[in-house]
Structures are given as C-alpha cells and as structure tokens.
Short mmCIF file of C-alpha atoms in Angstrom, two decimals:
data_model
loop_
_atom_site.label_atom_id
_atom_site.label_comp_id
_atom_site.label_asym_id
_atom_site.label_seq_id
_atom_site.Cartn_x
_atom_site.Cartn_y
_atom_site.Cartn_z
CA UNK A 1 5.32 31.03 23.34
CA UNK A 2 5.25 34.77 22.45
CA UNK A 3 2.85 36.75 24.76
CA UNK A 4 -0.09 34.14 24.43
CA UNK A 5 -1.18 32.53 27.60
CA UNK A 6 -3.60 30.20 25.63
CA UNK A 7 -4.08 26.80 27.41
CA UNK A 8 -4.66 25.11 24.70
CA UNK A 9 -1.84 25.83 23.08
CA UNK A 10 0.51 25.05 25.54
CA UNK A 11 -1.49 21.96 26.62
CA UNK A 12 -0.94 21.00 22.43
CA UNK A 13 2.76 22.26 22.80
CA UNK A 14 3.67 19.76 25.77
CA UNK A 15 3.01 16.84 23.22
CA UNK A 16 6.63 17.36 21.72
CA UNK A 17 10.22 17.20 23.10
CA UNK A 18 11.41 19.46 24.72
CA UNK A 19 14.08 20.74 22.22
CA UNK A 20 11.04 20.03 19.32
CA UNK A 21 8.94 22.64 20.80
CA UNK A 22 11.58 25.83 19.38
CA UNK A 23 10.75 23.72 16.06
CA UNK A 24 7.17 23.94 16.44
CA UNK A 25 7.10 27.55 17.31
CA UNK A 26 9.29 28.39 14.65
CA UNK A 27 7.59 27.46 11.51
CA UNK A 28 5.18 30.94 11.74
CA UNK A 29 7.73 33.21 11.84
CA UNK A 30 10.45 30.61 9.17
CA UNK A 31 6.86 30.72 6.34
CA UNK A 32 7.20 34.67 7.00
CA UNK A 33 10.72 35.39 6.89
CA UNK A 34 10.74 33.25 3.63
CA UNK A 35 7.93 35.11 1.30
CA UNK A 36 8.75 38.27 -0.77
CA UNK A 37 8.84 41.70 0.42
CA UNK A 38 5.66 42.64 1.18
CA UNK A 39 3.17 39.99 1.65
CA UNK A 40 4.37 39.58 5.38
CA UNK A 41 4.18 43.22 6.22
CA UNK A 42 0.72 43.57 4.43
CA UNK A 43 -0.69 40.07 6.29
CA UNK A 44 0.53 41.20 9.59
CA UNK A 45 0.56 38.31 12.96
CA UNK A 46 -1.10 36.07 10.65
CA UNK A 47 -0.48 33.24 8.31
CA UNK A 48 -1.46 34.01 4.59
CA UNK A 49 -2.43 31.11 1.75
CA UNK A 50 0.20 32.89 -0.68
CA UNK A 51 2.75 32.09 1.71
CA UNK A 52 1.51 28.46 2.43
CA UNK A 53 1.92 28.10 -1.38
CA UNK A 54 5.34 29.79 -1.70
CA UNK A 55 6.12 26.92 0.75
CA UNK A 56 4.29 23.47 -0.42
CA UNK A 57 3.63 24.64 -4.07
CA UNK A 58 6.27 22.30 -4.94
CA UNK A 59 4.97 19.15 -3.68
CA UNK A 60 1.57 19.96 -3.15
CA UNK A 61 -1.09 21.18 -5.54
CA UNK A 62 -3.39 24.38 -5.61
CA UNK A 63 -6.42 22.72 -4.19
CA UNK A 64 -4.52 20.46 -1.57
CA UNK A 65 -2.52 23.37 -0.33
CA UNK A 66 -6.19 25.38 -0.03
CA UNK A 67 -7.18 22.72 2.07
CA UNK A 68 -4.50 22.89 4.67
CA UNK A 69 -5.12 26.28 4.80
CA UNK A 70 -8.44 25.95 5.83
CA UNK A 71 -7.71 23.42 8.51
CA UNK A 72 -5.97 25.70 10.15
CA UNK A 73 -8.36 28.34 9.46
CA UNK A 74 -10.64 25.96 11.28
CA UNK A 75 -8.79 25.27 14.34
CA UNK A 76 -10.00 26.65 18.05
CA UNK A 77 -6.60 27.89 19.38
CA UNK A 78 -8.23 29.17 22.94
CA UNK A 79 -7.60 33.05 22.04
CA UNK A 80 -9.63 35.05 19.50
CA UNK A 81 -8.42 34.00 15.93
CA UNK A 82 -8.58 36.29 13.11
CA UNK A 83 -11.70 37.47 11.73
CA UNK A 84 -12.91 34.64 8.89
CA UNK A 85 -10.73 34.83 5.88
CA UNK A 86 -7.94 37.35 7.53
CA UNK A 87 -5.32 34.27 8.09
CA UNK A 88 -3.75 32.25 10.05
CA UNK A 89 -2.56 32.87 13.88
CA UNK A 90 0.20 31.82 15.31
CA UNK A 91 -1.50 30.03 17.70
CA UNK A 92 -3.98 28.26 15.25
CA UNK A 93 -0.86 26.97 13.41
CA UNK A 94 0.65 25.44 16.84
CA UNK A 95 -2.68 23.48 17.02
CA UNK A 96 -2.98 22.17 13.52
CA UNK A 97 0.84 21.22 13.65
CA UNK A 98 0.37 19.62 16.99
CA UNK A 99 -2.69 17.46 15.38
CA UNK A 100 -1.65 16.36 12.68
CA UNK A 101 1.59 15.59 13.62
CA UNK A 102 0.73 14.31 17.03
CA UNK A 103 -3.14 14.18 17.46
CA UNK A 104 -5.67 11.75 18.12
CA UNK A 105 -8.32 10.83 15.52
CA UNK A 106 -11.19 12.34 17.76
CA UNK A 107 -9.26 15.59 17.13
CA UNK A 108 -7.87 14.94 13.39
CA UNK A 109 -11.59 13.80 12.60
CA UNK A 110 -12.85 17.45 12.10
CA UNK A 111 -9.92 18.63 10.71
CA UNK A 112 -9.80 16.36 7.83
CA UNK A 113 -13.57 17.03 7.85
CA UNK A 114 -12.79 20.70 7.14
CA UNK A 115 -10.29 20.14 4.87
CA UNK A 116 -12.34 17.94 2.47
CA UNK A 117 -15.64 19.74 3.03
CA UNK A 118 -15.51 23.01 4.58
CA UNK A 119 -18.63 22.55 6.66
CA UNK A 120 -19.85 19.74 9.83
CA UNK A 121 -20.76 17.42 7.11
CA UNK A 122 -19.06 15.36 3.89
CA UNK A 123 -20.13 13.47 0.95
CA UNK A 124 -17.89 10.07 -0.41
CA UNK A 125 -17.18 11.78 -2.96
CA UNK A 126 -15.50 15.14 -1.27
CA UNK A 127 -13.39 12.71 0.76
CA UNK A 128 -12.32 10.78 -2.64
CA UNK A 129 -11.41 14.44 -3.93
CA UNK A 130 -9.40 14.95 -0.69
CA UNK A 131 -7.63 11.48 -0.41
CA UNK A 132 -6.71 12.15 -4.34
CA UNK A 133 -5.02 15.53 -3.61
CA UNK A 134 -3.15 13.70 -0.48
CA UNK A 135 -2.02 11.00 -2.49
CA UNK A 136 -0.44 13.02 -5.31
CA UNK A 137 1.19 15.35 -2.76
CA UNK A 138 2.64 12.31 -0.94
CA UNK A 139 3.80 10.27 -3.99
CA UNK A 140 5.55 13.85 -5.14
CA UNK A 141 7.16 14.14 -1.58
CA UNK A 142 9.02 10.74 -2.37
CA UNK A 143 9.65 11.90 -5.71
CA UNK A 144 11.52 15.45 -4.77
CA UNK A 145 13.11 14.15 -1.65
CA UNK A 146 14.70 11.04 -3.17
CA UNK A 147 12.96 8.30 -1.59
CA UNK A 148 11.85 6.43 -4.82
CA UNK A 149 13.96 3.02 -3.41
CA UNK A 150 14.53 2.07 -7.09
CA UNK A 151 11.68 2.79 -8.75
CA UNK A 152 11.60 4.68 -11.33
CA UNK A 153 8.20 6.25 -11.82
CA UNK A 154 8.81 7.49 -15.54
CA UNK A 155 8.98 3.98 -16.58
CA UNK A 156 6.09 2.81 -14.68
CA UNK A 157 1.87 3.12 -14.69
CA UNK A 158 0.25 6.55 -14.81
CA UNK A 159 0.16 8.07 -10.81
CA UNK A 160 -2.45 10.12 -11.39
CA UNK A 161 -5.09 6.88 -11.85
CA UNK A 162 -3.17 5.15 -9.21
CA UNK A 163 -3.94 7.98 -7.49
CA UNK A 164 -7.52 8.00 -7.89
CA UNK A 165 -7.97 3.61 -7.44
CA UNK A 166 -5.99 4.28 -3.98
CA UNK A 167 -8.07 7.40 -3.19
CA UNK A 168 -11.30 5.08 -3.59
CA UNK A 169 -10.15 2.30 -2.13
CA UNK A 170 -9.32 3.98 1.39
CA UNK A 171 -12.64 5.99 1.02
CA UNK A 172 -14.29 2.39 0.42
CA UNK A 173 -13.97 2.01 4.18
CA UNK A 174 -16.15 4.62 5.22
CA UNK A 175 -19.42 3.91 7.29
CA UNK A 176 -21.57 6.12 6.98
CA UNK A 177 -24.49 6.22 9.31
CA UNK A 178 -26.93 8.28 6.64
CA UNK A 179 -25.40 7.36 2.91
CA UNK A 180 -24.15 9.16 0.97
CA UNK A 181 -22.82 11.74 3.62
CA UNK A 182 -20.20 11.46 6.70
CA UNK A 183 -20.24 12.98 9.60
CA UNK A 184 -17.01 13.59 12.28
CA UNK A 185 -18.25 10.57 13.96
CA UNK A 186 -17.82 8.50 10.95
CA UNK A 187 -14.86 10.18 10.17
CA UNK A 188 -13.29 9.20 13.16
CA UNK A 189 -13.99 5.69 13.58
CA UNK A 190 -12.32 5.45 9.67
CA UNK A 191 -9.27 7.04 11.01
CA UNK A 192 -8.84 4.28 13.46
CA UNK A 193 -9.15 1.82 10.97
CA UNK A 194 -7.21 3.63 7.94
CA UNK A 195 -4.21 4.64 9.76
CA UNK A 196 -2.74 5.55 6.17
CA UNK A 197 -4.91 8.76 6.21
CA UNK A 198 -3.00 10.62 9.76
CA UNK A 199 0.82 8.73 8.05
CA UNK A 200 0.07 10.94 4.69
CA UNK A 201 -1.39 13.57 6.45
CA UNK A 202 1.55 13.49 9.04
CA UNK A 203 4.09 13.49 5.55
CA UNK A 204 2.57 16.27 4.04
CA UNK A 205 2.68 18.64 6.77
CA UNK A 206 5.93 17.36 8.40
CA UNK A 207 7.84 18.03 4.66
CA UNK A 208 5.55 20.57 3.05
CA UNK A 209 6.34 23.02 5.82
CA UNK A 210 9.74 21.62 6.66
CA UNK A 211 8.99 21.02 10.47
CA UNK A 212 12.40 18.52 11.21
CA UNK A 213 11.26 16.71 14.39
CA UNK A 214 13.74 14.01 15.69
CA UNK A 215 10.73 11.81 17.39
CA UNK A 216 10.17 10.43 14.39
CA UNK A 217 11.41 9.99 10.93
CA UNK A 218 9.75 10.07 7.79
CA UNK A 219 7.69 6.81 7.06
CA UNK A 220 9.21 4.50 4.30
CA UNK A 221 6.19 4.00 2.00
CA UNK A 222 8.36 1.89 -1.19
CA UNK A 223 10.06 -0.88 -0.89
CA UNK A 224 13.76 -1.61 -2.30
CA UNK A 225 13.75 -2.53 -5.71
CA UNK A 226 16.70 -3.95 -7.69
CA UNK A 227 17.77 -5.26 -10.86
CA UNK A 228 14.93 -3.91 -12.44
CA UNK A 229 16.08 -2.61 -16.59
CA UNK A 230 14.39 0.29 -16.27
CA UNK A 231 15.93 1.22 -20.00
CA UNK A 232 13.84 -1.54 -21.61
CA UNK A 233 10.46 -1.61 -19.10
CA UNK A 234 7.06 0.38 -19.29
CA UNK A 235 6.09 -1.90 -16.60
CA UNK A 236 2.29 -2.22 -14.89
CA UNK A 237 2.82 -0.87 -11.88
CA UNK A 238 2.26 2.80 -10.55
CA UNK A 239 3.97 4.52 -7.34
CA UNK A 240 0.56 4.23 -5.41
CA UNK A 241 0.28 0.65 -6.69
CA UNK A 242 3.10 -0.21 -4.58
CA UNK A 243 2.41 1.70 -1.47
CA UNK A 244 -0.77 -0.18 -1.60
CA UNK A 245 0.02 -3.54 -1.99
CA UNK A 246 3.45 -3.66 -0.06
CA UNK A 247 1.80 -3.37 3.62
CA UNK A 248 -0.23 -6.15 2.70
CA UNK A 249 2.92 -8.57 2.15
CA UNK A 250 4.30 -10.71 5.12
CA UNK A 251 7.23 -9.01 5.35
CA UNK A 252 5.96 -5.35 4.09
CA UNK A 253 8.73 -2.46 3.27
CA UNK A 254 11.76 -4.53 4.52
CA UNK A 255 12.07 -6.75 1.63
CA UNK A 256 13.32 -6.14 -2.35
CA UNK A 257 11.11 -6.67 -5.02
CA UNK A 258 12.97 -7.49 -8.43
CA UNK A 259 11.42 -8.12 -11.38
CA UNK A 260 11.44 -11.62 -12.56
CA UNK A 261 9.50 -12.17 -15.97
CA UNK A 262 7.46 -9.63 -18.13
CA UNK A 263 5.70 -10.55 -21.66
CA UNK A 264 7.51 -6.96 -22.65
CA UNK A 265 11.17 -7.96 -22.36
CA UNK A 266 10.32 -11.83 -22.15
CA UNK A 267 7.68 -12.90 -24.91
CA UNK A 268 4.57 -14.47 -24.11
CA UNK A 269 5.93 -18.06 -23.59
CA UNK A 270 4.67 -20.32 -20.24
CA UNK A 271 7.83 -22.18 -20.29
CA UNK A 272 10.01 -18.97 -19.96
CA UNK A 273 7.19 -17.89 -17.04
CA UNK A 274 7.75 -20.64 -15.02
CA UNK A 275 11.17 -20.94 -15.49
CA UNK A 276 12.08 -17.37 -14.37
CA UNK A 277 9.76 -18.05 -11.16
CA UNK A 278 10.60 -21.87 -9.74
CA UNK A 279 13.15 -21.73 -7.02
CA UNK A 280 12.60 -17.63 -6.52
CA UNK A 281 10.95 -17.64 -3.05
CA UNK A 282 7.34 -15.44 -2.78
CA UNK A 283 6.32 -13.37 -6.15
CA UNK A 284 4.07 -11.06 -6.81
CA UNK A 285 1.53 -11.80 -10.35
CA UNK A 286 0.37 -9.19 -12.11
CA UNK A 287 -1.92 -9.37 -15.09
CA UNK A 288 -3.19 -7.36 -17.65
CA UNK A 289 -6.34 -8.07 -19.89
CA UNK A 290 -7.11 -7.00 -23.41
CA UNK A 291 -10.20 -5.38 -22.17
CA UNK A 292 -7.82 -3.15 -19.84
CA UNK A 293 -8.39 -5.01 -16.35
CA UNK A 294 -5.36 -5.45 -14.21
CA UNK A 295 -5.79 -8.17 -11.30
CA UNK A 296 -3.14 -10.26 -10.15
CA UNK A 297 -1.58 -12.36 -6.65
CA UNK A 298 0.81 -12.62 -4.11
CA UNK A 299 2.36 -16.07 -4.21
CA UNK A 300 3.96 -16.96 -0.42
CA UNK A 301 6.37 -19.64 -1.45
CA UNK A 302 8.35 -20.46 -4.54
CA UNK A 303 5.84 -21.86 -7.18
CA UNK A 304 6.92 -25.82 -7.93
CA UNK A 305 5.51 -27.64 -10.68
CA UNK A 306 3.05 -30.80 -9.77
CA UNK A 307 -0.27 -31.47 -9.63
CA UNK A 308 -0.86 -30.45 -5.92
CA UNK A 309 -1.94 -27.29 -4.57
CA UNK A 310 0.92 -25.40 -2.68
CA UNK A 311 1.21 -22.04 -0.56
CA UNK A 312 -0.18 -21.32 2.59
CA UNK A 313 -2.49 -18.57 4.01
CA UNK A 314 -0.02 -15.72 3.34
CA UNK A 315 -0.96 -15.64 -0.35
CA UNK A 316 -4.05 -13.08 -1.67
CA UNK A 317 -5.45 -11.75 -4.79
CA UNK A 318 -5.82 -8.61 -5.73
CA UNK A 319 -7.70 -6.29 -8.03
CA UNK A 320 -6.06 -2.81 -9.76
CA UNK A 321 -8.30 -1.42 -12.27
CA UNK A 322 -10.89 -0.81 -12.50
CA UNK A 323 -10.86 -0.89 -8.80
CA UNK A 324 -7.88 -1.49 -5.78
CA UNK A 325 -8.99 -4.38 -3.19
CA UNK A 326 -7.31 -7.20 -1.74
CA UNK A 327 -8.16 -10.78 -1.20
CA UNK A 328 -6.99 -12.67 1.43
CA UNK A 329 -7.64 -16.10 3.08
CA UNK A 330 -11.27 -17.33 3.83
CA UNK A 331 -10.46 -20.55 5.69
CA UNK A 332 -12.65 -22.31 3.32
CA UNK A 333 -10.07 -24.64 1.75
CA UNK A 334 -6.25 -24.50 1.17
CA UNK A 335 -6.14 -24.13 -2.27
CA UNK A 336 -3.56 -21.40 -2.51
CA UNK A 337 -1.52 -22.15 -5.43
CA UNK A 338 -1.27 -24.65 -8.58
CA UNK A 339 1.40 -25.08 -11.16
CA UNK A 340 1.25 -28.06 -13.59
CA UNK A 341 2.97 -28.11 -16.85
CA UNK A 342 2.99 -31.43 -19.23
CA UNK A 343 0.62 -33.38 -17.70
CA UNK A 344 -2.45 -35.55 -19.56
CA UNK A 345 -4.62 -35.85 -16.58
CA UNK A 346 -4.75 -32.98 -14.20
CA UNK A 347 -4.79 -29.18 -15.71
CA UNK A 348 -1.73 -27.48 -17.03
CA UNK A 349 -1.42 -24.10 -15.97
CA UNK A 350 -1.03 -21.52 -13.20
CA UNK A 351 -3.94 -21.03 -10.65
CA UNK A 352 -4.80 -19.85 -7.50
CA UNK A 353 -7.76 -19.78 -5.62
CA UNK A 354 -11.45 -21.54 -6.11
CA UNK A 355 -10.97 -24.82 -7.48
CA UNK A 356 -10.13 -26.91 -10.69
CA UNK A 357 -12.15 -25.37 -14.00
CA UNK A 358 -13.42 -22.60 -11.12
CA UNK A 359 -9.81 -20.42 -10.01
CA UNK A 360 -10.44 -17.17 -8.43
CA UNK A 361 -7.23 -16.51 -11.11
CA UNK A 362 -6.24 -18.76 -13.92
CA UNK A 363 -3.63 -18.62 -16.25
CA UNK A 364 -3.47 -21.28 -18.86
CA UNK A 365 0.04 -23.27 -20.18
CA UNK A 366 -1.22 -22.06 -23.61
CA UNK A 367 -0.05 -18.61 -22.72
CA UNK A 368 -2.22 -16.10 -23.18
CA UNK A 369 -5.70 -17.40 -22.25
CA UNK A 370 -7.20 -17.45 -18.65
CA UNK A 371 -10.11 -17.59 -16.33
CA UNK A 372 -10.91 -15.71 -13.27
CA UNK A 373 -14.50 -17.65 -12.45
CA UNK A 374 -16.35 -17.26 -9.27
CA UNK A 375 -19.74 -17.79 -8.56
CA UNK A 376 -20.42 -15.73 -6.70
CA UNK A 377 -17.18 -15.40 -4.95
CA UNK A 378 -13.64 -17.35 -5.01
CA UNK A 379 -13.88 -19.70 -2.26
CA UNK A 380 -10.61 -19.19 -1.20
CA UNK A 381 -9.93 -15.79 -0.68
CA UNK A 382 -13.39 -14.30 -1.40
CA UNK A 383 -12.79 -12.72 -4.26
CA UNK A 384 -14.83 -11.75 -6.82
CA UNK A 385 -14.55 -11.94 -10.95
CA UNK A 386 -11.56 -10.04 -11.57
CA UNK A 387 -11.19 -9.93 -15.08
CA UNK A 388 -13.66 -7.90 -17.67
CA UNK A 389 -14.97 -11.57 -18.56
CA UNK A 390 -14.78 -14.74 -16.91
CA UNK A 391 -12.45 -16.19 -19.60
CA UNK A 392 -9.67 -13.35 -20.51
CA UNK A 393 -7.19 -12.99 -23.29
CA UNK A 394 -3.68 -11.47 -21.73
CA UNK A 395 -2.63 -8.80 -22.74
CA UNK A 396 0.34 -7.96 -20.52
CA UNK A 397 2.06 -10.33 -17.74
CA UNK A 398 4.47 -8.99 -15.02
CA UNK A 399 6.15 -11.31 -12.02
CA UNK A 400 8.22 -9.65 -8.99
CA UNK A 401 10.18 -11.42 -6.77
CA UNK A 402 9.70 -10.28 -3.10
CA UNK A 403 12.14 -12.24 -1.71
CA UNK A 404 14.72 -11.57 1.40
CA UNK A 405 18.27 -11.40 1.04
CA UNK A 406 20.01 -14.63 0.94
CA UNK A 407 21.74 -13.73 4.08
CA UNK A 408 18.20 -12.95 6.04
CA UNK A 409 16.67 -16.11 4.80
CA UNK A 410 19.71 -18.26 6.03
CA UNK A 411 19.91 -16.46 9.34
CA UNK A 412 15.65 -16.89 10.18
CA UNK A 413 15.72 -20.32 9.01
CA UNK A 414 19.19 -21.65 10.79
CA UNK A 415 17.83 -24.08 13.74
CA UNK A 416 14.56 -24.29 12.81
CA UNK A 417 13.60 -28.13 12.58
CA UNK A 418 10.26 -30.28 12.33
CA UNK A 419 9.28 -32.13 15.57
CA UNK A 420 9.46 -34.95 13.49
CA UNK A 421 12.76 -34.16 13.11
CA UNK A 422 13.18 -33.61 16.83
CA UNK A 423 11.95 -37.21 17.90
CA UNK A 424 12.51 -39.66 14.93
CA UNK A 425 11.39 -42.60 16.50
CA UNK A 426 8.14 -40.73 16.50
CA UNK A 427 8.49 -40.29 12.69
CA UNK A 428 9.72 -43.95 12.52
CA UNK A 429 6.14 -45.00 14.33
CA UNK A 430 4.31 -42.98 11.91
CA UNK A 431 5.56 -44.64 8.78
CA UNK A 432 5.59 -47.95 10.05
CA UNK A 433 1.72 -47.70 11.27
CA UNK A 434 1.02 -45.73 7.27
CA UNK A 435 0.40 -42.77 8.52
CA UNK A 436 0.84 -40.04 6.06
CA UNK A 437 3.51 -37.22 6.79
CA UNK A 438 2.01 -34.14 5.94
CA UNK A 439 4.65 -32.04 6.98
CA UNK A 440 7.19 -33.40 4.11
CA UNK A 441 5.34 -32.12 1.35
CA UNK A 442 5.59 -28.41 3.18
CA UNK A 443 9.09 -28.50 3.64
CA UNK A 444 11.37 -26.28 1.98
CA UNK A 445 14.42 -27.98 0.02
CA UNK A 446 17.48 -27.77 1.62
CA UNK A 447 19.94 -26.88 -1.14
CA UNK A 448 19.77 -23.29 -2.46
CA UNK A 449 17.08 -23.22 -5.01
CA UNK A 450 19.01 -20.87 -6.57
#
C-alpha cells in the first residue's frame, strides 16, 4: 500500500480478498480524483469533509456525513495521522473501511462512540441522534439505488418519524452501567445484540463511498410487495416501519406482503374485513386510533371464523406510535387469535391476546370500536396497553397479506403428514377409547383456500 509500512494497516487490509484489497486502497485517491479543482491540491495526502460530502451528500445528510468524518478522524492507523482537524490519511481511511465493513464490535464500539459523541463517553440521547441520521441515510440508499421492492414511499407514512420510533427503539436496548450515559463497554455488548447497527453502518459506507466488494452484497432490508393500488392508498405504514417489523416475521424478507383490506379504499365494514382475510394465509393488522396511536399484529395462520382461539406461537403484537416494540409469545396460554362473527353466546369480533373482555388487541364486529386491556400486561405476549385508552375508537384499519407464493407453499407442505396419519389404527384406538384429537382442529384444509 503506497510507501506505508504500518502494521496495522496491512494486518486490517488482509481481512479482504485478495482482488478486494485494489478496491479498498482505491477509494482515497477515487474521493480525490472526483472533487473540483482545487480542494485536492489545497488538502494535500489527506482526506477532506468537503470531499466526503461531494461524495455521500446525496444519500446522506450534513450531520451524518460529519460524523463519518470524524470516525475516521478518530481512527489509530499505526503511523502519525494528521495533526487534529487537518484530514483524513490514507491509512486512517483503510482502517475505518476495514471496520466497518469487516470489524468486530470490540473495534466498531468506539467508532460509533466517536461518531455519535465525539469524546470516551455518550448520552441515550446522542446515540438516538446518531441512529436517526443512520436511518434516514439508509432508507435514502434504498430510495436512490432502486431497492424500494414495491413500495412506494410517497404514498406511505412520514420516514422521518419512522425514523425517529426506529432510532429509539434500537437505542431502547442499551445497558448502561451509570444511566443516562454509555460507555464503549456498553456500546459493545449492544452491538452484539443489535446487529442492525454494523448492517446500516456497513450500507452506508459500502454505497456512500461506492466501495463494490464482491464478498458480499448489499443487504435486502424490504420485502416484495405486490398488488398494492398505490394510485388510491395513503396507507399506515412508513419505509422504517417495514424494515422493522419484517425480520420479526417467520419467514422475514423472502416473502410478499400485499395489501388485503384498508378502511381507505374498503369502508369501515367487519364483514368486508373478514372476508378479504379468511383463506389468505398469515396477515399482518394494523390499526390506527382517533387519538393517533398505531398498534397492530402479526396473525400466523389464515384467520377462520368460530368461537375457538386459533394461531400458534408465531403470532406477536406490536406497537408503532407513540413508540416501536414487539410482542411475542409468553408461554402463558395459547390464546393467539379469535374470530367470531354472528354468534349469541361467545363474543363477536377479532382478538388476540389476553383473554375474553381482557385482549391484549380487540377489535369489535361493530366496526369501529375496540379494546386493548391489560392489567398490567397481556398475558399472552406481554404486552402492554397499546391504544391511547383502554377502549379505542378506529380511526384507520390496514391488513397485509404475508403470504408465500402458491408454488412455495405447495412445494414445503408436499409429504408432510400427521403421525396419526402415519399409523391409523393408532388414530382408530384413539377415537374408539374418546380420546380427543387435538391435532384435527390444527390442520390446514386441504383444498386451496383460495
């Protein structure tokens, strides 16, 4: 690499390819060559923050391309760096790329510290102000390289709150030893468990400055959506919404989400609800109230009307404003999901979670009323009161199918048969002694549902 004989630079440089490593070196000189006359000559060997902004100024705001800068400012190359506030060094950018793109937490831990504070030690809310600037840069990556899958983020929820719910939520899962500050300690053992924070950090840096490396691809962070009339929709959902919530789905990026029923294009009728949902495999529920809380769940199997409970421990709730958690199974009981329509003696309505009178979400036949009640908590997935009050009046109602391809569904499910199935003199025994056979009632139909 040039006439440097740093070790740790070329101890940082053997983490790539071999033909990656011309990449790596590259991107110095490439940010030079491609800033106006000038600004290279005047900067010299080094790396200036005009030219980091002539580069990622289109994805990346003013204060989130300041703090890349000052990660690599920060960065112990082995060599003498630059006097403070000079630039950047060709061998201090060969580090940062190298940890970001391929580093461990213990070493991205004080880099992200530097980036959000500028000093050995963070507050919550400097970390919230840098997981906001990464978010927005990300979600304008998939915007200007053409990665939207679908959506169309024009017709959808305002990014720049969804920006800010999915900045707190991530910085929710901070530990701090001495509240309300962080040190690279904590820092680290959050990267471990957020592994979000190195993917969007890895984006950013691998797009914003162009560095093509054929280890590894881009991440997908939307999944596909289809059949959505975008023409006639202002729908609930925001860009960081979805990159949220889709990991947290069985079957995460790989499958469609298409949207099923909204009181927008539909009309606030039950029957219509219920009706556009039966038969369409697992669904996503999203609800808005009239006091401006959005909540909602993830429904595992298609919803069937009777007076059972249904699902399995796949499904979750979730909260969106005013704050972005998830919900998922306690064990406690298996009350997943209800749906009961024309009945005189059990309740007619959509629910899931808690219990009869007492659903972690409720949605009453008499559409428009609901309940999200628990005392403290839902027993089922632990969640808390997710509407402004415990009984809500809706104002807006969204359901997405999430549901495979036809094709994939066939092809997973081909062969598979109960053991009952297997040995039916064992089911014969069963009956004939009155044993109950629990394993009908979770049995998918066998003709397309359609």
């Amino acid at each position: 690499m040039g006439n440097t004989d740093s070790v740790v630079v070329q101890k940082r440089l053997a983490r790539f390819r071999p033909e990656e490593r011309p990449v790596v070196e590259g991107v110095f000189d490439r940010l030079h060559g491609m800033n106006p006359v000038g600004v290279a000559g005047k900067a010299g060997k080094v790396l200036t923050l005009e030219m980091l902004k002539s580069c990622m100024g289109n994805v990346a705001s003013d204060s989130m391309i300041k703090r890349v800068y000052t990660g690599m400012c920060s960065m112990d190359p082995g060599v003498a760096p630059p006097p403070h506030g000079a630039g950047v060094s060709r061998e201090q950018l060969v580090v940062f790329l190298a940890d970001v793109l391929r580093g461990t937490a213990e070493e991205r831990a004080p880099l992200i510290m530097a980036m959000a504070a500028g000093t050995g030690v963070a507050t919550c809310d400097q970390i919230i102000e840098f997981l906001r600037d990464l978010v927005s840069a990300v979600v304008e990556i998939i915007i200007q390289k053409g990665r939207l899958q679908g959506w169309k983020p024009q017709c959808m929820g305002d990014r720049a709150v969804g920006g800010q719910l999915l900045a707190e939520q991530m910085s929710s899962e901070l530990k701090p030893s001495e509240q309300p500050t962080c040190d690279v300690k904590c820092l680290e053992d959050w990267l471990f468990r957020v592994p979000n924070v190195a993917m969007y950090m890895e984006l950013l840096i691998g797009e914003g400055l162009n560095v093509g490396l054929t280890s590894r691809l881009p991440p997908t962070l939307l999944p596909p959506c289809w059949e959505t009339p975008w023409d006639k929709l202002r729908c609930l959902l925001d860009l960081p919404l979805v990159m949220f919530l889709t990991p947290h789905l069985p079957d995460g990026y790989a499958t469609p989400w298409r949207l099923l029923f909204s009181t927008q294009l539909h009309g606030e009728s039950f029957t219509k609800m219920v009706g556009s949902c039966r038969g369409c495999g697992p669904t996503v529920l999203l609800i808005k109230d009239t006091k401006g809380h959005v909540f909602g769940g993830y429904a595992s199997h298609s919803w069937e009307v009777k007076p059972q409970f249904q699902g399995d421990s796949r499904c979750l709730l979730f909260s969106v404003f005013p704050c972005l958690r998830v919900y998922t199974c306690t064990g406690y009981n298996q009350h997943y999901m209800y749906l009961n329509q024309g009945q005189q003696t059990m309740p007619n309505g959509l629910g899931m979670g808690g219990q009869h009178g007492y659903f972690g979400l409720w949605l009453d036949s008499d559409f428009g009323r609901g309940h999200s009640r628990a005392r403290p908590r839902c027993t089922t997935y632990g969640s808390p009161q997710m509407s402004a009050e415990e009984d809500f009046t809706v104002d807006s109602l969204e359901v997405w199918g999430v549901r495979k391809p036809p094709e994939e569904e066939e092809g997973e499910t081909r062969g598979k048969r109960s053991i009952l199935d297997a040995d039916p003199e064992a089911q014969a025994m069963l009956e004939m002694t009155g044993k109950t056979l629990h394993s009908q009632g979770f049995r998918e139909p066998e003709e397309d549902e359609g």
